[in-house]
CSV table of C-alpha atoms in Angstrom, one decimal:
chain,number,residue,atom,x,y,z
A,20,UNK,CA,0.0,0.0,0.0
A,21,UNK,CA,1.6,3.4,-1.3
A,22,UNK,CA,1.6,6.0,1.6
A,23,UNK,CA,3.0,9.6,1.1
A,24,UNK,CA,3.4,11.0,4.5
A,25,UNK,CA,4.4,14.8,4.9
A,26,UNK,CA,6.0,15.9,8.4
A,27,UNK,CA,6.1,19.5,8.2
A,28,UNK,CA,7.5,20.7,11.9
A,29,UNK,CA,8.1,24.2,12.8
A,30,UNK,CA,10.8,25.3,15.5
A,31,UNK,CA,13.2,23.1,13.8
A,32,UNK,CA,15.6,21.8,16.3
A,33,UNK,CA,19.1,23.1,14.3
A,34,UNK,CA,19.1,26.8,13.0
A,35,UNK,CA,20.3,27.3,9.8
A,36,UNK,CA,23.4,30.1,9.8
A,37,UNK,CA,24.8,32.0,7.5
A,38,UNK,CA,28.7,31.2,8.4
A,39,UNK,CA,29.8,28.2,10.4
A,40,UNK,CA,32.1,30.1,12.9
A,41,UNK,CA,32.5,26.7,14.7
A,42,UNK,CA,30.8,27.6,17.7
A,43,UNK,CA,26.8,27.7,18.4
A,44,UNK,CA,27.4,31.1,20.4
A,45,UNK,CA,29.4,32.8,18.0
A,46,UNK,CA,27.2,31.3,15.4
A,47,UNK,CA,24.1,32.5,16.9
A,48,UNK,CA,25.9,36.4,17.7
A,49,UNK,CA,26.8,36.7,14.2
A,50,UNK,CA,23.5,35.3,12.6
A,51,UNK,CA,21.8,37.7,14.8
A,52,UNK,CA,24.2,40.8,13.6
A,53,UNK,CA,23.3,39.7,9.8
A,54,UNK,CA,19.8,39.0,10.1
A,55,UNK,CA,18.7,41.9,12.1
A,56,UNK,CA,20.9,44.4,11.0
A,57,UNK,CA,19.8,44.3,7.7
A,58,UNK,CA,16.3,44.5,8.8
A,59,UNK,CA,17.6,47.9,10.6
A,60,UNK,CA,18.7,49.2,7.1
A,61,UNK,CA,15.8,48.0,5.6
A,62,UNK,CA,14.2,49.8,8.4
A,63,UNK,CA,16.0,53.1,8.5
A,64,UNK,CA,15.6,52.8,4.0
A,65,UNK,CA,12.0,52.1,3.8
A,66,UNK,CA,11.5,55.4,6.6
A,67,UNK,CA,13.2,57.2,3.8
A,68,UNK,CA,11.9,56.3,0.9
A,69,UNK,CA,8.6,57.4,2.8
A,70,UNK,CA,9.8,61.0,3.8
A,71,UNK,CA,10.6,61.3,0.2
A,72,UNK,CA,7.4,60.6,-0.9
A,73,UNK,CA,6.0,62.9,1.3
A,74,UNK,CA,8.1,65.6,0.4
A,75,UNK,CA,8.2,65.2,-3.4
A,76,UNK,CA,11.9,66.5,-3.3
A,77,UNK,CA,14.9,64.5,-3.4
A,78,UNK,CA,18.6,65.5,-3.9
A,79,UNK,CA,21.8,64.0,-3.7
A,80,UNK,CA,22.3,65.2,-0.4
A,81,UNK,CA,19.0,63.7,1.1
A,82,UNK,CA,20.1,60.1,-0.9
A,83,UNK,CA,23.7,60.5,1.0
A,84,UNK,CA,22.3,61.0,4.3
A,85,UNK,CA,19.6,57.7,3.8
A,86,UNK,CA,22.6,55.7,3.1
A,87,UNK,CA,25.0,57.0,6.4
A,88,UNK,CA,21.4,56.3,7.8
A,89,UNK,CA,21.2,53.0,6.5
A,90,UNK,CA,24.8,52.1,7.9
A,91,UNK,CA,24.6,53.7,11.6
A,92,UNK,CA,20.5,51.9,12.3
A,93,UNK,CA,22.3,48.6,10.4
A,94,UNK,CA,25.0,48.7,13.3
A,95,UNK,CA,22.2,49.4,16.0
A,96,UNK,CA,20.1,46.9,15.4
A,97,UNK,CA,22.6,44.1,14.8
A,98,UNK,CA,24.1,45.1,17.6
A,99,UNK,CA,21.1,44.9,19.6
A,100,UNK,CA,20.6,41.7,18.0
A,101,UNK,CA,24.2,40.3,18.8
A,102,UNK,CA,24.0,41.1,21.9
A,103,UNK,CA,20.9,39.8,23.1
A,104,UNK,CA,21.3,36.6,21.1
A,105,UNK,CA,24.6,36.0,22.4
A,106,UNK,CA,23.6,36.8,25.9
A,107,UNK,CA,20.1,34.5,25.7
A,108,UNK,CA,22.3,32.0,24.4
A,109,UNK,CA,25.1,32.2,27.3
A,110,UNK,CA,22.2,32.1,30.0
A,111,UNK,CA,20.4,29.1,28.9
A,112,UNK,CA,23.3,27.4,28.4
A,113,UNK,CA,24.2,28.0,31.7
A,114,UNK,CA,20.8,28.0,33.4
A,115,UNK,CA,19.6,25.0,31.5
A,116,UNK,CA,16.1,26.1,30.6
A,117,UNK,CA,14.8,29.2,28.7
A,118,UNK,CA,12.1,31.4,30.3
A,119,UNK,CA,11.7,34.7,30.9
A,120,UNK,CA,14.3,35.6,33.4
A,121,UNK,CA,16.9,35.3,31.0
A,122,UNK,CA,15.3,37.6,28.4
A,123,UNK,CA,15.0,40.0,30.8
A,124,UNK,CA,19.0,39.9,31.8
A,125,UNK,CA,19.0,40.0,28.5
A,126,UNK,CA,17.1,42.4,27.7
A,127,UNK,CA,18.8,44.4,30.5
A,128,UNK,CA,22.1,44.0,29.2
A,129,UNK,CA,21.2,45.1,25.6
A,130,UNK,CA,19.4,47.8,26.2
A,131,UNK,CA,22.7,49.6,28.4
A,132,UNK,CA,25.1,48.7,25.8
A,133,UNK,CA,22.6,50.2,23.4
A,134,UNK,CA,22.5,53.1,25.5
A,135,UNK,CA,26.8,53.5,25.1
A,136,UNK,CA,25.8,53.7,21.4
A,137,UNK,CA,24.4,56.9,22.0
A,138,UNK,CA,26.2,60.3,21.3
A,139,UNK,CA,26.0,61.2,25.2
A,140,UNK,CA,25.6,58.7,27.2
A,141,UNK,CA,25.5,59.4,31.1
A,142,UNK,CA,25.0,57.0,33.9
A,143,UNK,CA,21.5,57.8,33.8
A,144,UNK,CA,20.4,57.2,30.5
A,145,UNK,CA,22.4,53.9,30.6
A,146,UNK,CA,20.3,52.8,33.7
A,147,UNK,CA,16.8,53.8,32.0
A,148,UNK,CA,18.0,51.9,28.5
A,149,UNK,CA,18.6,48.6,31.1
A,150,UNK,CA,15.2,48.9,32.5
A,151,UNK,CA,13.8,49.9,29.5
A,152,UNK,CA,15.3,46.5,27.2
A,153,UNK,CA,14.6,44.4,30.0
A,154,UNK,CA,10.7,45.4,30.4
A,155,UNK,CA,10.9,44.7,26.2
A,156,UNK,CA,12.4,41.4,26.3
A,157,UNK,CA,10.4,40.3,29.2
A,158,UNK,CA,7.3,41.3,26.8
A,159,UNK,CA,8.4,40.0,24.2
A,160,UNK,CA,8.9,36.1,25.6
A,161,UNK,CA,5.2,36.7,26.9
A,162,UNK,CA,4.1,37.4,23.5
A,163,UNK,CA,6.3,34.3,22.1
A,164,UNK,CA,4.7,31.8,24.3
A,165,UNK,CA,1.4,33.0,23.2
A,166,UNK,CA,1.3,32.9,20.1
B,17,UNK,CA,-5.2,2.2,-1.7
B,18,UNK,CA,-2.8,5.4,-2.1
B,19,UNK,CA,-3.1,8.3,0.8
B,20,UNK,CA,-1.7,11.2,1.3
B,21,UNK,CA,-1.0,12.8,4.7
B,22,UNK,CA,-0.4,15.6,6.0
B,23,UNK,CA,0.9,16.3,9.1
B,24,UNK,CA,1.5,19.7,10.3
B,25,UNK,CA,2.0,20.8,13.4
B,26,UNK,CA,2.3,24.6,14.5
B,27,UNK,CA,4.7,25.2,17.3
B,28,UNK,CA,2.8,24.3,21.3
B,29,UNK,CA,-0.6,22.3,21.1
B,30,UNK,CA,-1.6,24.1,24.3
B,31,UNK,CA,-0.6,27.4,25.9
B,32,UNK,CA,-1.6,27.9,29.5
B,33,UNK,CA,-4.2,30.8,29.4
B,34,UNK,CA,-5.5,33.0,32.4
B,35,UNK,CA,-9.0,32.9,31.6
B,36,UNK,CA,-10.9,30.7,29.1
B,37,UNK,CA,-12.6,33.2,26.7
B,38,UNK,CA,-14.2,30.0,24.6
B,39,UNK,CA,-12.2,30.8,21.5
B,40,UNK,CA,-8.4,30.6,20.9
B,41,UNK,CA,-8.2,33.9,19.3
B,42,UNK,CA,-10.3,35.8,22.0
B,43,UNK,CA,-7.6,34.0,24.5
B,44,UNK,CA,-4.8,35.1,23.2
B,45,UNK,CA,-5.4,38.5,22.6
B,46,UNK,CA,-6.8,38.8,26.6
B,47,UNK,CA,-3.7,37.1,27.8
B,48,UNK,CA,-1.6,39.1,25.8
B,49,UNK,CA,-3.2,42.2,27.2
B,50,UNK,CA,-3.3,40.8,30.3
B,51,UNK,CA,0.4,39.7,30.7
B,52,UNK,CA,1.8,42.6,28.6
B,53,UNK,CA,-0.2,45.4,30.6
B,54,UNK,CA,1.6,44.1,33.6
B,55,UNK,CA,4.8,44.2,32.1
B,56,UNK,CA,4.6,47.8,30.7
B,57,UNK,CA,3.0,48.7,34.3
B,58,UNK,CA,6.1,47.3,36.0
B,59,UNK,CA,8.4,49.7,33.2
B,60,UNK,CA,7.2,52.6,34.1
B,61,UNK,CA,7.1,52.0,38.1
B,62,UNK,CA,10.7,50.8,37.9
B,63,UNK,CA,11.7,54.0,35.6
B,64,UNK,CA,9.9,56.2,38.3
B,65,UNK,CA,11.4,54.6,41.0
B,66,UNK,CA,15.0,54.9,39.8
B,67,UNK,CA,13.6,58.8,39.2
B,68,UNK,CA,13.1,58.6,42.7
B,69,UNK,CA,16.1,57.3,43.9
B,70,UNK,CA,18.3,59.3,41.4
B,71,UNK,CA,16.4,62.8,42.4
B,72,UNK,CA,16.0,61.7,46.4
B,73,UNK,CA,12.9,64.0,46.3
B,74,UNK,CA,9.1,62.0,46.5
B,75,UNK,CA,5.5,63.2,47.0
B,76,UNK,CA,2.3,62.8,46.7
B,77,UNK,CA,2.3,64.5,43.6
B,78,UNK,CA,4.7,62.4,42.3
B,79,UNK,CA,3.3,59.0,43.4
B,80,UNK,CA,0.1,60.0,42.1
B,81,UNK,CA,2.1,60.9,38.5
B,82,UNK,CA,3.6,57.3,38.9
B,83,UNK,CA,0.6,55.6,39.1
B,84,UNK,CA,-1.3,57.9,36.2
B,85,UNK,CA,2.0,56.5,34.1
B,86,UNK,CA,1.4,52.9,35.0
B,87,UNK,CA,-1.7,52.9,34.1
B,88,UNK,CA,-1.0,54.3,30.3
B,89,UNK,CA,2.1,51.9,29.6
B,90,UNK,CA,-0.2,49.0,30.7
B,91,UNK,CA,-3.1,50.0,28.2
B,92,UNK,CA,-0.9,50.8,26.0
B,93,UNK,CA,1.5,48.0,26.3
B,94,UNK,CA,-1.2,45.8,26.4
B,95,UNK,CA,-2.9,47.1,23.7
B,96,UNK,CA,0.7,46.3,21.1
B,97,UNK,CA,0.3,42.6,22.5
B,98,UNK,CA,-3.6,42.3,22.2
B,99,UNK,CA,-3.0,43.5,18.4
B,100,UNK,CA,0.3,41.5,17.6
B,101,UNK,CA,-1.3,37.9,19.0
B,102,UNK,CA,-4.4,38.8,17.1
B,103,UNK,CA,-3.4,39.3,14.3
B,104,UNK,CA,-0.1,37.0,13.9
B,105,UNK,CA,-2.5,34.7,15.3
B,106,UNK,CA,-5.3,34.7,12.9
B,107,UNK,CA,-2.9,35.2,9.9
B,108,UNK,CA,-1.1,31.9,10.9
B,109,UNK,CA,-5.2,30.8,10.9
B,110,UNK,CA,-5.6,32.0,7.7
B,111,UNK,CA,-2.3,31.2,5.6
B,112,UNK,CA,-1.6,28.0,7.6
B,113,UNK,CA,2.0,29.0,8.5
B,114,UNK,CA,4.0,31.5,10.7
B,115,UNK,CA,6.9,33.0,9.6
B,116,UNK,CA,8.5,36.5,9.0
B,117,UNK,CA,5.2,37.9,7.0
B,118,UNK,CA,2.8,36.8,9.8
B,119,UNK,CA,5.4,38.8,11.9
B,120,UNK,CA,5.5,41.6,9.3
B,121,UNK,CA,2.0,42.7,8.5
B,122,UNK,CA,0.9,42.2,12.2
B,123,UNK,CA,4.1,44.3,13.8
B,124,UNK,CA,2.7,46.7,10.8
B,125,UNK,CA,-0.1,46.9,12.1
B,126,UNK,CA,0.2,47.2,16.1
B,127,UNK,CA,2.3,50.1,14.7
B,128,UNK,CA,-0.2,52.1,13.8
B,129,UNK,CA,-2.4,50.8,16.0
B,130,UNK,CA,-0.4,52.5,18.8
B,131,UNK,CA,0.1,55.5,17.0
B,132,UNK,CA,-3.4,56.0,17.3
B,133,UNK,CA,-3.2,56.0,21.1
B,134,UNK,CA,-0.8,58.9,21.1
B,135,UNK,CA,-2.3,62.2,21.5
B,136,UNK,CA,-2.1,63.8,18.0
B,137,UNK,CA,-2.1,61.1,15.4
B,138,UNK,CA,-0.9,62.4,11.8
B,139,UNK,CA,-1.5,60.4,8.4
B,140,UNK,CA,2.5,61.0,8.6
B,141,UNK,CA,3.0,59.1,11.8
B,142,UNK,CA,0.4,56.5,11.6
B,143,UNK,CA,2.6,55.6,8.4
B,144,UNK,CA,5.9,55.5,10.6
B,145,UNK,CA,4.5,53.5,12.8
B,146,UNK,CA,3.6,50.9,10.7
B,147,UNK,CA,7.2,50.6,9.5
B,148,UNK,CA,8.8,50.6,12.3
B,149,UNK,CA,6.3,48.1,14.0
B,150,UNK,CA,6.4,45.8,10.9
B,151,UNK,CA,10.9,46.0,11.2
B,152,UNK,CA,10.7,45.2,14.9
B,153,UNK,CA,8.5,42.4,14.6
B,154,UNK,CA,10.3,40.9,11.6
B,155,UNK,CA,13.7,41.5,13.5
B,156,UNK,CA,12.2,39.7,17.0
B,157,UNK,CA,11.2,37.0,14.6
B,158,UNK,CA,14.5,36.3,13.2
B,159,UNK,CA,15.4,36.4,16.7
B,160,UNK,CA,13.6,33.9,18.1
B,161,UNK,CA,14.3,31.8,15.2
B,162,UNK,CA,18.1,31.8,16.4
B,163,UNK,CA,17.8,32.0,20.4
């Protein structure tokens, strides 16, 4: 008796990368750089390409800056992805499980080194960008284990 | 006798929900409000807090600020994770899979959805909003894809 069977599963159990950098944490930092920061330029491109539509005016000057643009939100984000990834990655390792306490270390940690990326960073804002990525990161899990 | 078969399975069969609504969609978007809220009401008491203890100056005026805050990042909070399980839910429904598009057009639209909630909603940011919604929710979906 023929039988076709199809197993279609999602949440594969190996992630595909881009490089093999021959270890899963450097792996996973690097994917997440990649991914994410070309979603930033993508991002900080398509947020351009609006404003110009908008306005009905663009120069070479305006193209110049949407590409500096592009480069600086492409470095934010896939840092912000690097980061976290990396550190998610390092915690459950360590912890041995994943839940939400180690997105919001995570989280924590991401947001203050995304604060340093700023042009004035104090003590302050770095404290607020901590709290701020780990309320963010705790959300998101929430929102990952929903849906 | 040939037969084909499908089997496809969507990432957890159950999810633990608060309350039982009577429909999986009506669930999800409750508990995402429900769990969200709380974390966007525990942001803004922990920024105040650290306000506090930075400034070493509290009153009533300032309590009564604190709590006014927590109550808009909860609605609001909750209102980006009542949206985003809605709708990534209901698209995974609809198309039969979830990936980055689900994760696209929903983000896009929690975007401006929560640019409506601000107080002077332009066509101009309502637009914004949906990019930057439908990059964060693409980017958090490569994410979790690698962590």
């Amino acid at each position: 008796m023929p039988k076709a069977r199809i197993n279609a599963q999602l949440d594969a159990p190996q992630i595909d990368v881009l490089v093999d950098l021959g270890h899963p944490l450097l792996n996973r930092v690097f994917d997440g750089f990649v991914k994410v920061g070309g979603v930033g330029a993508l991002h900080a491109a398509s947020q351009d390409t609006y404003r110009f539509l908008a306005q009905e005016e663009t120069n070479k000057k305006s193209l110049e800056k949407m590409v500096q643009r592009m480069g600086k939100e492409a470095v934010q984000w896939g840092l912000v992805a690097g980061v976290y990834s990396g550190m998610s990655y390092g915690m459950q390792e360590a912890r041995g499980v994943h839940d939400w306490k180690n997105a919001l270390l995570g989280g924590a940690l991401t947001g203050a080194a995304l604060s340093l990326t700023e042009s004035n960073p104090s003590h302050d804002r770095i404290v607020r960008g901590a709290i701020t990525g780990g309320a963010i990161a705790t959300a998101a899990e929430f929102l990952r284990n929903i849906t």
